[in-house]
Amino acid sequence: MSKKNCYVCNKQGLSRKEIGLTKKLLDENATRFYCIDCLAEYLEVDKEFLLDKIEEFKEQGCTMF
Amino acid sequence: MIYVDNAATTKLSSSVLDKVLPFMADEYGNPSSLYSIGVKAKRAIDVARNQIAIAIGASPNEILFTSGGSESNNWVFQSIKDCYHNQPLHIITTEIEHHSVLNICHELSKNGVEITFIPVNRNGQVSPVAIENALKPHTRLVSVMFANNEIGAIQPILEIGNILKERQVLFHTDAVQAVGHLPLNVSNLNINFLTASAHKFNGIMGVGFLFKRANIKFQPLILGGSQEQNNRAGTENVPGIVAMGHALEESMSILDTEYQRLRKMTELTIEGLKSKISGIRVNGCSDRLPGLINIGFDGILGESLMHMLDLKGICVSTSAACTAGENKISHVLRAIGLSEECARASIRISFGRYNTFEEVEMIVNAICSAYAKIKGISHQII
Ligand SMILES: [Zn+2]
């Protein structure tokens, strides 16, 4: 899989969690991705909150993360 | 938090909590004990049995306490199977039942029981004629849910009950979503078995009941003590049962006003969304539970929307979610003819006792905002 960059700030090489979060919350077939900071800003939530959500998704067995 | 997933569970009524707290503290007697504290507990569950019987038009001795909807549903099917052991046995049900009905049916079919699953129309309703046409000489039970938990579709229970009474076939209804929310009388509807669960009408989780018409042959579920007329042994869940009785009595006392209020909330939600987002679909029909709507969107995943709303503190549910890495599509949405894409683009909103009209407006705005974010377009240009 090719490396993905942030659509907003162009942060290079987004992590599996960042790619997974964009897919989970916005579009499973997403072609543009957000880094965790830009996604938090776009969704108007705290970054920590999103990190907690990732843990919830993992506990639910979601394989995106 | 705005909780609009009342079809999943409901908040315990605060007045019920007050009534049940003594039984979780000082009134801890075993209802089978013969001294005063035990007698008090026994009286309390007798009161609950009476409250429930009055609510559904039954006699108190026709109410059996269980752990909830799944147990009540399983019990009916297991009992019928045991009662007709070594005899041809045919059972009719529908494609949109709860998994606690579908899965026991699949299990029985592995053991030689003939099961017919009747399809539903696009509205999510089963045809009484289709049920009548499926009857066979060895049909012993028909099980049709009162109202569906995913789309809210109310089934033609009266018509089915009349047919089955005439044909002398037992009738079970899983009324978990209906009890406490819709007018319901087991005698008028010719129902022989009815399933209910307390936490769907502002009671406590882990307790429910099974209505079993008197004088119907029935098999015990648990052997041991003489609780539940020797049908289900084990010390009763006194706080849960007491809460269930009061919760149902309270729900029945406000049923008409709540019905109108919840109906208005769902109407306003649909109107609000349709005015701001194009391509909104309401899955099912208007003959549904007053507080429940299943809504389909254009080009987004219901699961994404559900998570986005969760980020804003709004709890809705989706009928197709990624669980343990599997994408499960609702059998109900498929049964009403939705494509996989449409089924996955749907969410369920279920209003309840503690929701307000202010919340309706907040939910509509939050959905529009989340929809715009998912679509990646400006909220203003929807
Ligand atoms: Zn970024």
Coordinates of C-alpha atoms and ligand atoms in Angstrom, one line a residue:
Chain A
M1 CA 0.0 0.0 0.0
S2 CA 1.4 3.4 -1.0
K3 CA 2.0 5.9 1.7
K4 CA -0.8 8.4 2.4
N5 CA -0.4 12.1 3.1
C6 CA -2.7 14.5 5.0
Y7 CA -5.1 16.2 2.6
V8 CA -5.0 19.4 4.7
C9 CA -1.4 19.9 6.1
N10 CA 0.3 17.4 3.8
K11 CA 1.9 15.5 6.8
Q12 CA 3.8 12.6 5.2
G13 CA 3.2 8.9 5.8
L14 CA 0.0 8.8 7.8
S15 CA -0.3 6.0 10.4
R16 CA -2.6 3.0 10.1
K17 CA -4.8 4.6 12.9
E18 CA -5.1 7.9 11.0
I19 CA -6.0 6.2 7.8
G20 CA -8.4 3.9 9.7
L21 CA -10.1 6.9 11.4
T22 CA -10.7 8.7 8.2
K23 CA -12.2 5.6 6.7
K24 CA -14.3 4.8 9.8
L25 CA -15.7 8.2 10.3
L26 CA -15.9 9.7 6.8
D27 CA -15.7 7.2 4.0
E28 CA -14.6 3.6 3.9
N29 CA -13.5 4.2 0.3
A30 CA -11.8 7.5 1.1
T31 CA -9.2 8.8 -1.4
R32 CA -8.1 11.7 0.7
F33 CA -7.0 11.3 4.3
Y34 CA -6.5 13.4 7.4
C35 CA -3.8 13.4 10.0
I36 CA -5.2 13.1 13.6
D37 CA -4.8 16.9 14.2
C38 CA -6.5 18.0 11.0
L39 CA -9.3 15.5 11.5
A40 CA -9.9 16.7 15.0
E41 CA -10.1 20.2 13.7
Y42 CA -12.3 19.3 10.8
L43 CA -14.7 17.4 13.1
E44 CA -14.5 20.0 15.8
V45 CA -13.5 17.6 18.5
D46 CA -10.5 17.1 20.8
K47 CA -7.6 15.0 19.4
E48 CA -7.6 13.0 22.7
F49 CA -11.3 12.2 22.2
L50 CA -10.5 10.7 18.8
L51 CA -7.6 8.7 20.3
D52 CA -10.1 7.3 22.8
K53 CA -12.5 6.5 20.0
I54 CA -9.8 4.5 18.2
E55 CA -9.4 2.4 21.4
E56 CA -13.2 1.8 21.5
F57 CA -13.2 0.7 17.8
K58 CA -10.3 -1.7 18.5
E59 CA -12.2 -3.2 21.5
Q60 CA -15.2 -3.7 19.2
G61 CA -13.0 -5.8 17.0
C62 CA -12.7 -3.3 14.1
T63 CA -9.7 -4.4 12.0
M64 CA -9.1 -1.0 10.5
F65 CA -6.8 0.0 13.4
Chain B
M1 CA -25.7 13.3 25.9
I2 CA -28.8 12.9 23.7
Y3 CA -30.0 9.3 23.8
V4 CA -32.2 8.3 20.9
D5 CA -31.7 4.6 20.9
N6 CA -34.7 3.7 23.0
A7 CA -35.4 0.6 20.9
A8 CA -32.1 -0.8 22.2
T9 CA -32.8 0.1 25.9
T10 CA -34.4 2.8 27.9
K11 CA -33.5 4.8 31.0
L12 CA -34.9 3.5 34.2
S13 CA -37.9 5.6 35.4
S14 CA -36.8 7.7 38.3
S15 CA -40.1 7.1 40.2
V16 CA -39.6 3.4 39.6
L17 CA -36.1 3.6 41.0
D18 CA -37.5 5.1 44.2
K19 CA -39.9 2.1 44.5
V20 CA -37.2 -0.5 43.8
L21 CA -34.4 0.8 46.0
P22 CA -35.8 -0.6 49.2
F23 CA -35.7 -4.1 47.6
M24 CA -32.0 -3.6 46.9
A25 CA -31.3 -2.5 50.5
D26 CA -33.2 -3.5 53.6
E27 CA -36.1 -5.5 52.0
Y28 CA -33.8 -8.3 50.8
G29 CA -35.9 -11.2 51.8
N30 CA -36.3 -14.4 49.7
P31 CA -39.9 -14.6 48.5
S32 CA -39.9 -18.3 49.4
S33 CA -39.0 -17.6 53.1
L34 CA -41.8 -17.8 55.6
Y35 CA -40.9 -15.0 57.9
S36 CA -42.0 -11.4 57.5
I37 CA -39.2 -10.0 55.3
G38 CA -39.8 -13.0 52.9
V39 CA -43.5 -12.5 52.9
K40 CA -43.0 -8.8 52.0
A41 CA -40.9 -9.8 49.0
K42 CA -43.5 -12.4 47.9
R43 CA -46.2 -9.7 48.2
A44 CA -44.1 -7.3 46.1
I45 CA -43.7 -9.8 43.2
D46 CA -47.4 -10.6 43.5
V47 CA -48.2 -6.9 43.1
A48 CA -45.9 -6.8 40.0
R49 CA -47.6 -9.9 38.5
N50 CA -50.9 -8.2 39.0
Q51 CA -49.7 -4.9 37.5
I52 CA -48.4 -6.7 34.4
A53 CA -51.6 -8.8 34.0
I54 CA -53.8 -5.7 34.1
A55 CA -51.6 -4.0 31.5
I56 CA -52.0 -6.7 28.9
G57 CA -55.5 -8.0 29.8
A58 CA -54.3 -11.3 31.3
S59 CA -54.8 -13.1 34.6
P60 CA -51.9 -12.9 37.1
N61 CA -51.4 -16.7 36.9
E62 CA -50.7 -16.3 33.2
I63 CA -47.6 -14.2 33.8
L64 CA -44.3 -16.0 34.1
F65 CA -41.2 -14.0 35.1
T66 CA -38.1 -14.6 33.0
S67 CA -34.7 -13.0 32.4
G68 CA -36.0 -11.1 29.3
G69 CA -37.1 -11.3 25.7
S70 CA -34.6 -13.9 24.4
E71 CA -35.4 -16.3 27.2
S72 CA -39.2 -15.9 26.8
N73 CA -38.9 -16.4 23.0
N74 CA -36.7 -19.5 23.3
W75 CA -38.9 -21.0 26.0
V76 CA -42.0 -20.9 23.8
F77 CA -40.3 -22.7 21.0
Q78 CA -38.5 -25.3 23.2
S79 CA -41.7 -26.0 25.0
I80 CA -43.7 -26.6 21.8
K81 CA -40.9 -28.9 20.5
D82 CA -41.0 -30.9 23.7
C83 CA -44.8 -31.1 23.8
Y84 CA -44.9 -32.5 20.3
H85 CA -41.9 -34.8 20.7
N86 CA -42.0 -37.7 18.2
Q87 CA -44.9 -36.1 16.3
P88 CA -44.8 -34.1 13.0
L89 CA -44.3 -30.5 13.9
H90 CA -44.5 -27.4 11.7
I91 CA -43.9 -23.9 13.0
I92 CA -44.5 -20.6 11.0
T93 CA -42.7 -17.4 11.7
T94 CA -41.5 -14.4 9.6
E95 CA -38.2 -13.3 8.1
I96 CA -37.9 -10.2 10.2
E97 CA -38.1 -11.7 13.7
H98 CA -35.5 -11.0 16.4
H99 CA -32.5 -13.3 16.3
S100 CA -33.8 -15.0 19.5
V101 CA -36.6 -16.3 17.4
L102 CA -34.7 -16.9 14.1
N103 CA -31.9 -18.8 15.8
I104 CA -34.0 -21.1 17.9
C105 CA -36.0 -21.8 14.7
H106 CA -32.8 -22.7 12.9
E107 CA -31.8 -24.9 15.8
L108 CA -35.1 -26.7 15.8
S109 CA -35.0 -27.3 12.1
K110 CA -31.8 -29.2 12.5
N111 CA -33.7 -31.5 14.8
G112 CA -36.5 -32.3 12.4
V113 CA -38.9 -29.5 13.1
E114 CA -40.4 -28.0 9.9
I115 CA -40.1 -24.2 9.9
T116 CA -41.7 -21.8 7.4
F117 CA -40.3 -18.2 7.3
I118 CA -42.9 -15.9 5.7
P119 CA -41.5 -12.9 3.8
V120 CA -42.7 -9.4 4.4
N121 CA -43.7 -6.7 1.9
R122 CA -41.7 -3.4 1.3
N123 CA -43.5 -1.9 4.3
G124 CA -42.1 -4.6 6.5
Q125 CA -45.5 -6.2 7.2
V126 CA -46.5 -9.8 6.9
S127 CA -49.7 -10.8 5.1
P128 CA -52.2 -12.7 7.3
V129 CA -53.3 -14.5 4.1
A130 CA -49.8 -15.7 3.5
I131 CA -49.8 -17.1 7.0
E132 CA -53.1 -18.8 6.5
N133 CA -51.9 -20.3 3.2
A134 CA -48.8 -21.7 4.9
L135 CA -50.8 -23.5 7.6
K136 CA -50.5 -27.3 7.5
P137 CA -52.4 -30.0 9.5
H138 CA -49.3 -30.3 11.8
T139 CA -48.7 -26.6 12.3
R140 CA -48.7 -26.1 16.0
L141 CA -47.4 -22.6 16.5
V142 CA -47.3 -19.3 14.6
S143 CA -44.9 -16.7 15.9
V144 CA -45.1 -13.1 14.6
M145 CA -43.5 -10.2 16.3
F146 CA -45.9 -7.4 17.3
A147 CA -43.7 -4.5 16.1
N148 CA -40.3 -4.7 14.5
N149 CA -37.3 -3.5 16.4
E150 CA -35.4 -2.0 13.3
I151 CA -38.1 -0.3 11.3
G152 CA -40.9 -0.3 13.8
A153 CA -43.4 -1.9 11.4
I154 CA -46.5 -3.0 13.4
Q155 CA -47.8 -6.4 12.3
P156 CA -51.5 -7.3 11.6
I157 CA -51.7 -9.2 14.9
L158 CA -55.5 -8.9 15.2
E159 CA -56.1 -10.5 11.8
I160 CA -53.5 -13.2 12.4
G161 CA -55.0 -13.9 15.8
N162 CA -58.5 -14.3 14.4
I163 CA -57.3 -16.7 11.7
L164 CA -55.3 -18.8 14.2
K165 CA -58.1 -19.0 16.7
E166 CA -60.4 -20.3 14.0
R167 CA -57.8 -22.9 12.9
Q168 CA -56.9 -23.8 16.5
V169 CA -53.2 -23.0 16.1
L170 CA -51.2 -21.5 19.0
F171 CA -50.2 -17.9 18.5
H172 CA -47.0 -16.4 19.9
T173 CA -46.0 -12.7 19.6
D174 CA -42.7 -11.2 20.5
A175 CA -44.0 -7.9 21.8
V176 CA -40.7 -6.6 23.2
Q177 CA -41.0 -3.3 21.3
A178 CA -44.7 -3.0 21.8
V179 CA -45.5 -3.6 25.5
G180 CA -45.8 -0.3 27.3
H181 CA -45.9 1.6 24.0
L182 CA -48.9 0.4 22.1
P183 CA -52.4 -0.6 23.3
L184 CA -52.4 -4.4 23.6
N185 CA -54.8 -6.9 25.0
V186 CA -54.0 -10.6 24.7
S187 CA -57.6 -11.7 24.9
N188 CA -58.9 -9.4 22.2
L189 CA -56.0 -10.3 20.0
N190 CA -56.3 -14.1 20.6
I191 CA -52.7 -14.3 21.7
N192 CA -51.6 -17.5 23.5
F193 CA -48.0 -16.5 24.2
L194 CA -46.5 -13.1 24.5
T195 CA -42.9 -12.0 25.1
A196 CA -41.9 -8.8 26.9
S197 CA -38.7 -7.3 28.3
A198 CA -38.7 -4.7 31.1
H199 CA -35.8 -2.5 29.9
K200 CA -37.7 -1.6 26.8
F201 CA -40.3 0.2 28.9
N202 CA -38.1 2.0 31.4
G203 CA -37.6 -1.0 33.7
I204 CA -34.3 -2.8 34.5
M205 CA -32.3 -5.0 32.2
G206 CA -32.2 -8.7 32.8
V207 CA -35.9 -9.2 33.6
G208 CA -38.9 -9.8 31.4
F209 CA -42.0 -11.9 31.3
L210 CA -43.8 -14.5 29.3
F211 CA -47.6 -14.4 29.1
K212 CA -48.8 -18.0 28.7
R213 CA -52.6 -18.5 28.4
A214 CA -54.0 -20.7 31.1
N215 CA -54.5 -24.4 30.4
I216 CA -52.1 -24.6 27.5
K217 CA -49.8 -27.5 27.7
F218 CA -46.3 -26.2 28.5
Q219 CA -42.9 -27.5 29.6
P220 CA -40.9 -26.1 32.5
L221 CA -37.7 -24.2 31.6
I222 CA -35.7 -24.8 34.8
L223 CA -36.3 -27.6 37.3
G224 CA -35.8 -27.1 41.0
G225 CA -38.0 -25.1 43.4
S226 CA -41.6 -24.3 42.8
Q227 CA -41.2 -20.7 41.6
E228 CA -43.3 -19.6 38.7
Q229 CA -45.8 -22.4 39.3
N230 CA -43.1 -25.0 38.9
N231 CA -42.2 -23.7 35.5
R232 CA -39.0 -21.8 36.2
A233 CA -37.1 -22.6 39.3
G234 CA -34.7 -20.2 41.0
T235 CA -35.0 -17.4 43.4
E236 CA -36.8 -14.5 41.8
N237 CA -35.1 -11.3 40.7
V238 CA -37.2 -9.3 43.2
P239 CA -35.9 -5.8 42.5
G240 CA -36.1 -6.4 38.7
I241 CA -39.6 -7.8 38.9
V242 CA -40.8 -5.0 41.2
A243 CA -39.3 -2.4 38.9
M244 CA -41.0 -4.1 35.9
G245 CA -44.4 -4.0 37.4
H246 CA -44.2 -0.3 38.3
A247 CA -42.5 0.6 35.1
L248 CA -45.3 -1.0 33.0
E249 CA -48.0 0.4 35.1
E250 CA -46.5 3.9 34.7
S251 CA -46.0 3.4 30.9
M252 CA -49.7 2.4 30.5
S253 CA -50.8 5.4 32.5
I254 CA -49.2 7.8 30.0
L255 CA -49.4 5.6 26.9
D256 CA -51.8 7.8 24.9
T257 CA -50.0 11.1 25.5
E258 CA -46.6 9.5 24.9
Y259 CA -47.8 8.0 21.7
Q260 CA -48.8 11.4 20.4
R261 CA -45.7 13.1 21.6
L262 CA -43.3 10.5 20.2
R263 CA -45.2 10.4 16.9
K264 CA -44.8 14.2 16.6
M265 CA -41.0 13.9 17.3
T266 CA -40.5 11.4 14.5
E267 CA -42.6 13.5 12.1
L268 CA -40.6 16.6 13.0
T269 CA -37.3 14.7 12.5
I270 CA -38.3 13.5 9.1
E271 CA -39.6 16.9 8.0
G272 CA -36.5 18.6 9.3
L273 CA -34.1 16.2 7.6
K274 CA -36.1 16.2 4.3
S275 CA -36.0 20.0 4.2
K276 CA -32.2 20.1 4.5
I277 CA -30.9 17.0 2.9
S278 CA -32.0 15.6 -0.4
G279 CA -32.5 11.8 -1.0
I280 CA -33.8 11.0 2.5
R281 CA -35.8 7.8 2.7
V282 CA -37.9 6.4 5.5
N283 CA -37.5 2.7 5.6
G284 CA -40.7 0.8 6.3
C285 CA -44.2 2.4 6.5
S286 CA -46.1 4.9 8.5
D287 CA -47.9 2.1 10.5
R288 CA -45.0 1.9 12.9
L289 CA -43.9 2.4 16.5
P290 CA -44.5 6.0 17.4
G291 CA -41.0 6.9 18.4
L292 CA -39.0 4.9 15.9
I293 CA -37.8 5.8 12.4
N294 CA -35.3 4.1 10.2
I295 CA -33.8 6.6 7.8
G296 CA -31.7 6.0 4.7
F297 CA -29.3 8.6 3.3
D298 CA -27.8 9.1 -0.1
G299 CA -24.2 8.2 -0.6
I300 CA -23.0 7.9 3.0
L301 CA -22.6 5.0 5.4
G302 CA -25.0 4.8 8.3
E303 CA -22.1 3.5 10.4
S304 CA -20.1 6.6 9.7
L305 CA -23.0 8.8 10.6
M306 CA -23.6 6.9 13.8
H307 CA -20.0 7.4 14.8
M308 CA -20.0 11.1 13.8
L309 CA -23.1 11.6 16.0
D310 CA -21.5 9.7 18.8
L311 CA -18.6 12.2 18.7
K312 CA -21.2 14.9 19.4
G313 CA -22.8 12.9 22.2
I314 CA -25.8 11.7 20.3
C315 CA -26.7 8.0 20.4
V316 CA -28.4 6.4 17.4
S317 CA -28.0 3.0 16.0
T318 CA -27.3 1.5 12.7
S319 CA -28.6 -1.7 11.2
A320 CA -25.3 -2.5 9.5
A321 CA -22.2 -2.2 11.5
C322 CA -18.7 -3.4 11.4
T323 CA -18.5 -5.8 14.4
A324 CA -15.4 -7.9 15.0
G325 CA -14.2 -7.1 11.5
E326 CA -17.4 -8.4 9.9
N327 CA -19.9 -6.3 8.0
K328 CA -23.3 -7.4 9.1
I329 CA -26.2 -6.2 7.0
S330 CA -29.6 -6.1 8.7
H331 CA -31.8 -9.1 7.8
V332 CA -34.8 -6.8 8.2
L333 CA -33.7 -4.2 5.7
R334 CA -32.8 -6.9 3.3
A335 CA -36.2 -8.5 3.8
I336 CA -38.0 -5.3 2.9
G337 CA -36.1 -5.3 -0.4
L338 CA -33.4 -2.8 0.3
S339 CA -30.1 -3.2 -1.6
E340 CA -27.0 -3.7 0.4
E341 CA -26.0 -0.2 -0.4
C342 CA -29.2 1.3 0.9
A343 CA -29.2 -0.9 4.0
R344 CA -25.7 0.2 4.8
A345 CA -26.8 3.9 4.4
S346 CA -29.4 3.8 7.1
I347 CA -29.7 4.7 10.8
R348 CA -32.3 4.1 13.4
I349 CA -33.5 6.9 15.7
S350 CA -35.8 5.8 18.5
F351 CA -37.2 8.4 20.8
G352 CA -38.3 7.7 24.3
R353 CA -39.9 9.0 27.4
Y354 CA -37.0 11.4 28.3
N355 CA -36.5 13.0 24.9
T356 CA -37.6 16.6 24.3
F357 CA -38.6 18.6 21.3
E358 CA -35.5 20.7 21.8
E359 CA -33.5 17.6 21.3
V360 CA -35.3 16.9 18.0
E361 CA -34.0 20.2 16.6
M362 CA -30.5 19.5 17.9
I363 CA -30.5 16.0 16.4
V364 CA -31.6 17.3 13.0
N365 CA -28.9 20.0 13.0
A366 CA -26.3 17.5 14.1
I367 CA -27.2 15.0 11.4
C368 CA -27.1 17.7 8.8
S369 CA -23.7 18.9 10.0
A370 CA -22.3 15.3 10.2
Y371 CA -23.8 14.5 6.8
A372 CA -22.0 17.5 5.3
K373 CA -18.7 16.6 7.0
I374 CA -18.9 13.1 5.6
K375 CA -19.8 14.3 2.2
G376 CA -17.0 16.8 2.4
I377 CA -19.2 19.7 1.4
S378 CA -20.1 22.9 3.1
H379 CA -23.0 22.7 5.4
Q380 CA -24.4 25.9 3.8
I381 CA -24.7 24.5 0.4
I382 CA -26.7 21.3 1.1
Ligands
ZN1 ZN -2.9 17.2 8.7

